[in-house]
Amino acid sequence: MPITRNYAHFLRLIAACTLFPLSVAAQDNWAFQPVVRDLDTPWAIAPMPDGGLLVTEKDGRLLLHRDGNTSEVAGVPQVETGGQGGLLDITLARDFDATRTLFLTFAKDQGGGSGTALVSARLSQDGRTLEQVRQLFEMKPGSRGGRHFGSRVVEATDGTLFVTIGERGDRPAAQDLSRHNGSVVRVNRDGSVPQDNPFVDQEGALPEIWSYGHRNPQGAGLDLEGNLWVSEHGAQGGDEVNRVRKGANYGWPVISYGRHYSGAKIGEGTSKPGMEQPAYYWDPSIAPSGLMVYSGALSEDLRGDIFVGALKFDYIARLSGDPLEEVEQIKGPETARVRDIVEGPEGAIWFISVGEATVYRMTSAD
């Protein structure tokens, strides 16, 4: 895994100067540097171009960590906390440097139930508050129960926004185009519906839906060609990585490589005409979380590889090849319940360890 001589020198300077020194994983391939500790159920991270870091905590707090100090950002929308719900994903707009725009997903109280919602906001110049908070989308109808909100937001190369939504524990709803449950939706940055969405002109279908038949996609990212990939939770077995295609049906709960927690068979088997096969699946389940496709900025050997966090077995999966295969398990004390994983603006890999209540920065140990 090649790494430039200047960057290796830069890492040594960081290790010498920082309060949190680098540690090396047991397999000696990766070096970990803690960035911020003592977090309370962190869910998502957004490294900033100026070196700062934004972190969401599920109970509704948005934190800014910069220059060794951590402070709470005001102005976050009211979130519904309970079960898997709360303040969830954060993504910086591609033009964040110029506009200070970011996107948040969260569980919203909808009266008698709750559902995944998306807002845009502007981070004030001093980082103390969110301004111009605007709701762009909320799923309908809301439902009771605290399961399967999704929920990642990804800005596509054309500036539209993809949001992943779980089926909220209502399995048949994932095949119902009149509901947002179990879908990936696509909206414009002003919240309007793109007219090239696949179901815009289909009677009875919600126009925001881009793909459907998902169970609970909690990881999402673009590959180097701009295609959307998601990682999603199966039941007992059958966790999946999928390349998301316009209008495609990913099969839940009609097909799956897993079984119900009771041991009973799911649906009709593992395949059916008109339903997509996963690009990769795990059995037993690893409880996949964040997903990132690496640019190759610090290592051409890793260019295009997919990194997926595991909540269950405490590691980061590296997937590569065609067909896709799990080629490495990055595992150490730092990888306890990995919730989110992203590439930072400098090319390092940043991830959340819920088990360690810490955000880490990971680089090649070469």
Short mmCIF file of C-alpha atoms in Angstrom, two decimals:
data_model
loop_
_atom_site.label_atom_id
_atom_site.label_comp_id
_atom_site.label_asym_id
_atom_site.label_seq_id
_atom_site.Cartn_x
_atom_site.Cartn_y
_atom_site.Cartn_z
CA MET A 1 0.00 0.00 0.00
CA PRO A 2 2.14 2.90 -1.23
CA ILE A 3 2.13 6.17 0.63
CA THR A 4 4.05 9.32 -0.24
CA ARG A 5 7.23 10.15 1.66
CA ASN A 6 5.96 13.66 2.49
CA TYR A 7 2.71 12.29 3.87
CA ALA A 8 4.54 9.70 6.00
CA HIS A 9 6.61 12.56 7.44
CA PHE A 10 3.38 14.49 8.09
CA LEU A 11 1.96 11.53 10.03
CA ARG A 12 5.10 11.37 12.19
CA LEU A 13 4.74 15.06 12.99
CA ILE A 14 1.11 14.54 14.03
CA ALA A 15 2.09 11.57 16.19
CA ALA A 16 4.76 13.64 17.92
CA CYS A 17 2.57 16.66 18.58
CA THR A 18 -0.95 15.38 19.23
CA LEU A 19 -2.49 14.58 22.58
CA PHE A 20 -3.71 11.30 21.06
CA PRO A 21 -0.77 9.39 19.52
CA LEU A 22 -1.05 6.93 16.66
CA SER A 23 -1.53 3.25 17.47
CA VAL A 24 -1.01 0.38 15.06
CA ALA A 25 -3.53 -2.41 14.52
CA ALA A 26 -2.61 -5.97 15.44
CA GLN A 27 -2.19 -7.00 11.80
CA ASP A 28 0.23 -4.07 11.31
CA ASN A 29 -1.52 -2.82 8.14
CA TRP A 30 -3.24 0.23 9.59
CA ALA A 31 -2.52 3.05 12.00
CA PHE A 32 -5.29 4.58 14.14
CA GLN A 33 -5.34 8.06 15.64
CA PRO A 34 -8.13 9.02 18.07
CA VAL A 35 -9.61 12.40 17.15
CA VAL A 36 -12.35 12.95 19.73
CA ARG A 37 -13.31 10.76 22.68
CA ASP A 38 -16.11 10.40 25.25
CA LEU A 39 -18.99 10.70 22.80
CA ASP A 40 -22.55 9.67 23.65
CA THR A 41 -23.94 7.25 21.03
CA PRO A 42 -22.31 8.91 18.00
CA TRP A 43 -24.02 8.14 14.69
CA ALA A 44 -22.35 10.06 11.86
CA ILE A 45 -19.32 12.21 11.10
CA ALA A 46 -18.38 14.88 8.58
CA PRO A 47 -14.70 15.92 8.46
CA MET A 48 -14.49 19.56 7.37
CA PRO A 49 -12.12 21.10 4.82
CA ASP A 50 -10.62 23.39 7.51
CA GLY A 51 -9.65 20.44 9.72
CA GLY A 52 -12.73 20.53 11.97
CA LEU A 53 -15.10 17.62 12.50
CA LEU A 54 -18.88 17.52 12.86
CA VAL A 55 -20.40 14.61 14.80
CA THR A 56 -24.05 13.69 15.33
CA GLU A 57 -25.16 11.99 18.54
CA LYS A 58 -28.37 10.00 18.46
CA ASP A 59 -29.93 11.90 21.37
CA GLY A 60 -30.09 15.04 19.19
CA ARG A 61 -26.76 16.79 19.72
CA LEU A 62 -24.59 18.05 16.86
CA LEU A 63 -20.97 18.60 17.94
CA LEU A 64 -18.14 20.57 16.38
CA HIS A 65 -14.62 19.42 17.23
CA ARG A 66 -11.90 21.86 16.18
CA ASP A 67 -8.41 22.68 17.45
CA GLY A 68 -8.76 20.17 20.28
CA ASN A 69 -12.04 21.63 21.58
CA THR A 70 -15.55 20.20 21.31
CA SER A 71 -18.70 22.35 21.44
CA GLU A 72 -22.39 21.82 20.76
CA VAL A 73 -23.93 23.39 17.67
CA ALA A 74 -27.32 25.06 18.31
CA GLY A 75 -30.32 25.07 15.98
CA VAL A 76 -30.70 21.33 15.38
CA PRO A 77 -34.32 20.35 14.56
CA GLN A 78 -36.38 18.59 17.22
CA VAL A 79 -35.75 14.86 16.88
CA GLU A 80 -37.75 11.86 18.04
CA THR A 81 -35.49 9.67 20.17
CA GLY A 82 -36.44 6.11 20.90
CA GLY A 83 -35.19 2.74 19.75
CA GLN A 84 -33.05 3.32 16.67
CA GLY A 85 -34.46 6.80 16.09
CA GLY A 86 -32.81 10.13 16.79
CA LEU A 87 -30.40 12.48 15.08
CA LEU A 88 -28.78 10.33 12.41
CA ASP A 89 -26.71 11.24 9.35
CA ILE A 90 -24.78 14.36 8.40
CA THR A 91 -23.29 15.18 5.00
CA LEU A 92 -21.52 18.33 3.87
CA ALA A 93 -22.67 19.75 0.56
CA ARG A 94 -20.10 19.53 -2.20
CA ASP A 95 -19.99 23.36 -2.22
CA PHE A 96 -19.68 23.60 1.59
CA ASP A 97 -16.59 25.81 1.32
CA ALA A 98 -18.63 28.48 -0.44
CA THR A 99 -22.12 27.98 1.02
CA ARG A 100 -21.59 26.35 4.46
CA THR A 101 -24.53 24.05 3.52
CA LEU A 102 -24.98 20.66 5.16
CA PHE A 103 -27.68 18.00 5.28
CA LEU A 104 -29.06 16.12 8.29
CA THR A 105 -31.37 13.11 8.55
CA PHE A 106 -33.30 12.30 11.70
CA ALA A 107 -36.37 10.60 13.12
CA LYS A 108 -39.23 13.11 13.16
CA ASP A 109 -42.36 12.99 15.30
CA GLN A 110 -45.25 12.85 12.84
CA GLY A 111 -48.10 12.59 15.33
CA GLY A 112 -49.02 9.03 16.23
CA GLY A 113 -45.76 7.82 14.72
CA SER A 114 -42.41 8.90 13.39
CA GLY A 115 -40.42 8.72 10.19
CA THR A 116 -37.13 9.62 8.54
CA ALA A 117 -36.78 13.29 7.57
CA LEU A 118 -34.16 15.37 5.77
CA VAL A 119 -33.20 19.01 6.30
CA SER A 120 -30.64 21.37 4.84
CA ALA A 121 -28.98 24.05 6.93
CA ARG A 122 -26.13 26.54 6.88
CA LEU A 123 -23.41 26.27 9.53
CA SER A 124 -22.63 29.72 10.87
CA GLN A 125 -19.12 31.00 10.21
CA ASP A 126 -18.15 30.58 13.86
CA GLY A 127 -19.62 27.06 13.94
CA ARG A 128 -21.93 27.81 16.85
CA THR A 129 -25.33 27.41 15.22
CA LEU A 130 -27.30 26.11 12.26
CA GLU A 131 -29.00 28.81 10.21
CA GLN A 132 -31.63 28.70 7.47
CA VAL A 133 -32.81 25.23 8.52
CA ARG A 134 -35.20 23.95 5.88
CA GLN A 135 -37.01 20.62 5.68
CA LEU A 136 -36.56 19.00 2.27
CA PHE A 137 -38.33 15.66 2.80
CA GLU A 138 -40.10 13.44 5.31
CA MET A 139 -41.31 9.91 4.71
CA LYS A 140 -45.00 9.16 4.72
CA PRO A 141 -46.89 7.77 6.36
CA GLY A 142 -45.22 7.74 9.76
CA SER A 143 -45.46 4.61 11.88
CA ARG A 144 -45.00 3.48 15.44
CA GLY A 145 -42.01 1.49 16.62
CA GLY A 146 -38.38 2.42 16.88
CA ARG A 147 -36.83 0.28 14.16
CA HIS A 148 -35.28 0.69 10.73
CA PHE A 149 -35.10 4.41 9.94
CA GLY A 150 -32.22 4.00 7.46
CA SER A 151 -30.73 6.61 7.25
CA ARG A 152 -27.95 8.04 5.10
CA VAL A 153 -27.93 11.10 2.87
CA VAL A 154 -25.61 11.25 -0.16
CA GLU A 155 -25.22 14.09 -2.64
CA ALA A 156 -25.16 12.69 -6.18
CA THR A 157 -22.82 14.03 -8.84
CA ASP A 158 -25.72 16.00 -10.36
CA GLY A 159 -26.46 17.71 -7.02
CA THR A 160 -29.58 15.71 -6.19
CA LEU A 161 -29.82 14.00 -2.79
CA PHE A 162 -30.27 10.30 -2.10
CA VAL A 163 -31.76 9.31 1.27
CA THR A 164 -31.98 5.71 2.47
CA ILE A 165 -35.07 4.64 4.43
CA GLY A 166 -35.69 1.40 6.28
CA GLU A 167 -39.02 -0.42 6.14
CA ARG A 168 -39.69 0.57 9.79
CA GLY A 169 -40.29 -3.09 10.72
CA ASP A 170 -43.28 -3.29 8.34
CA ARG A 171 -41.92 -5.88 5.89
CA PRO A 172 -44.64 -5.81 3.18
CA ALA A 173 -44.39 -2.00 2.97
CA ALA A 174 -40.98 -2.35 1.26
CA GLN A 175 -42.83 -3.62 -1.85
CA ASP A 176 -45.48 -0.89 -1.74
CA LEU A 177 -44.67 2.10 -3.97
CA SER A 178 -47.39 4.14 -2.27
CA ARG A 179 -45.18 4.26 0.84
CA HIS A 180 -41.61 5.38 1.38
CA ASN A 181 -40.78 2.44 3.67
CA GLY A 182 -37.84 0.36 2.50
CA SER A 183 -36.75 2.69 -0.28
CA VAL A 184 -34.02 4.98 -1.49
CA VAL A 185 -35.54 8.36 -2.31
CA ARG A 186 -34.10 11.12 -4.49
CA VAL A 187 -34.92 14.81 -4.18
CA ASN A 188 -33.44 18.07 -5.38
CA ARG A 189 -31.55 20.34 -3.00
CA ASP A 190 -34.64 22.52 -2.65
CA GLY A 191 -36.80 19.49 -1.77
CA SER A 192 -38.58 19.27 -5.12
CA VAL A 193 -38.87 16.00 -7.03
CA PRO A 194 -36.51 15.43 -9.99
CA GLN A 195 -38.63 14.83 -13.07
CA ASP A 196 -36.42 11.93 -14.19
CA ASN A 197 -37.19 9.88 -11.07
CA PRO A 198 -38.48 6.46 -12.19
CA PHE A 199 -42.01 6.59 -10.74
CA VAL A 200 -42.92 10.24 -11.31
CA ASP A 201 -45.66 9.36 -13.79
CA GLN A 202 -46.82 6.09 -12.23
CA GLU A 203 -50.26 6.33 -10.64
CA GLY A 204 -50.26 5.41 -6.95
CA ALA A 205 -46.47 5.58 -6.61
CA LEU A 206 -44.65 8.18 -4.54
CA PRO A 207 -42.54 10.27 -6.92
CA GLU A 208 -39.51 10.58 -4.62
CA ILE A 209 -38.77 6.82 -4.78
CA TRP A 210 -35.61 5.87 -6.68
CA SER A 211 -35.40 2.18 -5.67
CA TYR A 212 -37.33 -0.09 -3.31
CA GLY A 213 -37.41 -3.51 -1.67
CA HIS A 214 -34.76 -2.55 0.91
CA ARG A 215 -34.84 -3.72 4.53
CA ASN A 216 -32.70 -1.21 6.46
CA PRO A 217 -29.90 0.48 4.50
CA GLN A 218 -27.61 2.16 7.05
CA GLY A 219 -24.63 2.76 4.78
CA ALA A 220 -24.43 4.61 1.47
CA GLY A 221 -21.80 6.15 -0.76
CA LEU A 222 -20.87 6.93 -4.35
CA ASP A 223 -18.30 4.94 -6.29
CA LEU A 224 -15.70 6.61 -8.48
CA GLU A 225 -18.12 6.68 -11.44
CA GLY A 226 -20.85 8.32 -9.35
CA ASN A 227 -22.99 5.21 -8.84
CA LEU A 228 -24.76 4.80 -5.49
CA TRP A 229 -23.98 1.78 -3.29
CA VAL A 230 -25.69 0.85 -0.04
CA SER A 231 -25.07 -1.61 2.79
CA GLU A 232 -28.17 -2.93 4.49
CA HIS A 233 -29.14 -5.11 7.39
CA GLY A 234 -30.66 -8.48 6.67
CA ALA A 235 -32.52 -10.46 9.27
CA GLN A 236 -30.62 -13.51 10.58
CA GLY A 237 -28.02 -13.61 7.83
CA GLY A 238 -28.44 -11.91 4.48
CA ASP A 239 -26.76 -8.55 5.17
CA GLU A 240 -26.19 -7.04 1.74
CA VAL A 241 -24.12 -4.61 -0.31
CA ASN A 242 -26.09 -3.38 -3.32
CA ARG A 243 -25.37 -1.15 -6.26
CA VAL A 244 -28.53 0.95 -6.43
CA ARG A 245 -30.09 1.29 -9.88
CA LYS A 246 -32.90 3.57 -10.96
CA GLY A 247 -36.31 1.94 -10.45
CA ALA A 248 -34.87 -1.40 -9.25
CA ASN A 249 -36.51 -3.73 -6.72
CA TYR A 250 -34.08 -5.25 -4.19
CA GLY A 251 -36.48 -7.95 -3.13
CA TRP A 252 -37.18 -7.55 0.58
CA PRO A 253 -39.14 -9.39 1.98
CA VAL A 254 -39.83 -11.61 -1.04
CA ILE A 255 -36.22 -12.78 -1.44
CA SER A 256 -33.31 -12.87 1.00
CA TYR A 257 -30.21 -14.87 1.84
CA GLY A 258 -31.15 -14.77 5.52
CA ARG A 259 -33.86 -16.23 7.70
CA HIS A 260 -36.27 -14.76 10.22
CA TYR A 261 -34.99 -14.63 13.80
CA SER A 262 -37.40 -17.47 14.55
CA GLY A 263 -35.50 -19.59 12.02
CA ALA A 264 -38.40 -19.52 9.56
CA LYS A 265 -37.78 -19.09 5.83
CA ILE A 266 -38.09 -15.59 4.39
CA GLY A 267 -40.38 -15.13 1.40
CA GLU A 268 -39.88 -17.24 -1.70
CA GLY A 269 -36.16 -17.98 -1.55
CA THR A 270 -33.01 -16.22 -2.71
CA SER A 271 -34.01 -15.08 -6.20
CA LYS A 272 -36.99 -14.09 -8.31
CA PRO A 273 -37.29 -12.56 -11.80
CA GLY A 274 -37.47 -8.77 -11.67
CA MET A 275 -35.66 -8.56 -8.33
CA GLU A 276 -32.00 -7.59 -7.93
CA GLN A 277 -29.29 -9.84 -6.52
CA PRO A 278 -26.89 -8.33 -3.97
CA ALA A 279 -23.38 -7.49 -5.13
CA TYR A 280 -22.21 -9.16 -1.90
CA TYR A 281 -23.88 -10.64 1.17
CA TRP A 282 -22.82 -11.85 4.61
CA ASP A 283 -24.09 -14.93 6.41
CA PRO A 284 -23.81 -14.83 9.39
CA SER A 285 -24.79 -11.19 9.69
CA ILE A 286 -22.20 -8.56 10.58
CA ALA A 287 -24.78 -5.75 11.13
CA PRO A 288 -23.32 -3.43 8.44
CA SER A 289 -23.33 0.30 9.06
CA GLY A 290 -21.52 3.06 7.16
CA LEU A 291 -20.21 2.47 3.63
CA MET A 292 -17.48 4.36 1.78
CA VAL A 293 -15.82 3.83 -1.61
CA TYR A 294 -12.19 4.91 -1.38
CA SER A 295 -10.77 7.39 -3.90
CA GLY A 296 -7.20 6.13 -3.77
CA ALA A 297 -5.89 9.51 -2.57
CA LEU A 298 -3.24 7.97 -0.29
CA SER A 299 -3.01 4.51 -1.82
CA GLU A 300 -3.70 3.55 -5.43
CA ASP A 301 -3.85 -0.10 -4.29
CA LEU A 302 -7.10 0.73 -2.47
CA ARG A 303 -8.66 2.82 -5.22
CA GLY A 304 -12.31 1.85 -5.71
CA ASP A 305 -12.38 -0.53 -2.73
CA ILE A 306 -15.51 -0.48 -0.57
CA PHE A 307 -15.17 -0.13 3.21
CA VAL A 308 -18.12 -1.16 5.41
CA GLY A 309 -18.32 -0.90 9.20
CA ALA A 310 -19.57 -3.87 11.24
CA LEU A 311 -21.56 -3.32 14.40
CA LYS A 312 -21.75 -7.00 15.33
CA PHE A 313 -18.25 -8.42 14.92
CA ASP A 314 -16.32 -5.21 15.58
CA TYR A 315 -14.37 -4.77 12.38
CA ILE A 316 -14.19 -2.86 9.12
CA ALA A 317 -14.73 -4.96 6.01
CA ARG A 318 -12.76 -4.11 2.88
CA LEU A 319 -14.42 -5.34 -0.32
CA SER A 320 -12.81 -5.44 -3.72
CA GLY A 321 -12.96 -7.10 -7.13
CA ASP A 322 -15.60 -8.14 -9.62
CA PRO A 323 -17.43 -10.11 -8.38
CA LEU A 324 -17.12 -8.29 -5.08
CA GLU A 325 -15.32 -10.17 -2.30
CA GLU A 326 -14.39 -9.38 1.30
CA VAL A 327 -10.61 -9.21 1.01
CA GLU A 328 -9.70 -7.86 4.46
CA GLN A 329 -11.10 -7.54 7.96
CA ILE A 330 -9.57 -4.54 9.73
CA LYS A 331 -9.91 -5.40 13.37
CA GLY A 332 -8.53 -4.09 16.65
CA PRO A 333 -9.63 -2.52 19.93
CA GLU A 334 -10.44 0.66 17.98
CA THR A 335 -13.05 -1.04 15.76
CA ALA A 336 -15.61 -1.88 18.46
CA ARG A 337 -19.08 -1.39 16.88
CA VAL A 338 -18.16 0.72 13.86
CA ARG A 339 -21.12 2.98 13.04
CA ASP A 340 -19.95 5.35 10.30
CA ILE A 341 -16.98 5.43 7.94
CA VAL A 342 -16.01 8.23 5.54
CA GLU A 343 -13.04 9.49 3.58
CA GLY A 344 -11.70 12.79 4.87
CA PRO A 345 -10.68 15.69 2.63
CA GLU A 346 -7.01 14.73 3.10
CA GLY A 347 -7.59 11.10 2.00
CA ALA A 348 -7.45 9.46 5.43
CA ILE A 349 -10.30 7.16 6.50
CA TRP A 350 -12.35 8.39 9.45
CA PHE A 351 -14.74 6.18 11.42
CA ILE A 352 -16.87 6.04 14.55
CA SER A 353 -16.34 3.35 17.16
CA VAL A 354 -19.49 3.31 19.28
CA GLY A 355 -17.88 0.74 21.57
CA GLU A 356 -14.98 3.10 22.25
CA ALA A 357 -17.17 6.26 22.08
CA THR A 358 -14.45 7.67 19.83
CA VAL A 359 -13.88 8.98 16.32
CA TYR A 360 -10.69 7.60 14.78
CA ARG A 361 -8.59 8.62 11.82
CA MET A 362 -7.09 5.63 9.99
CA THR A 363 -4.19 5.51 7.54
CA SER A 364 -1.87 2.90 6.09
CA ALA A 365 0.79 1.89 8.61
CA ASP A 366 3.51 1.79 5.93
#
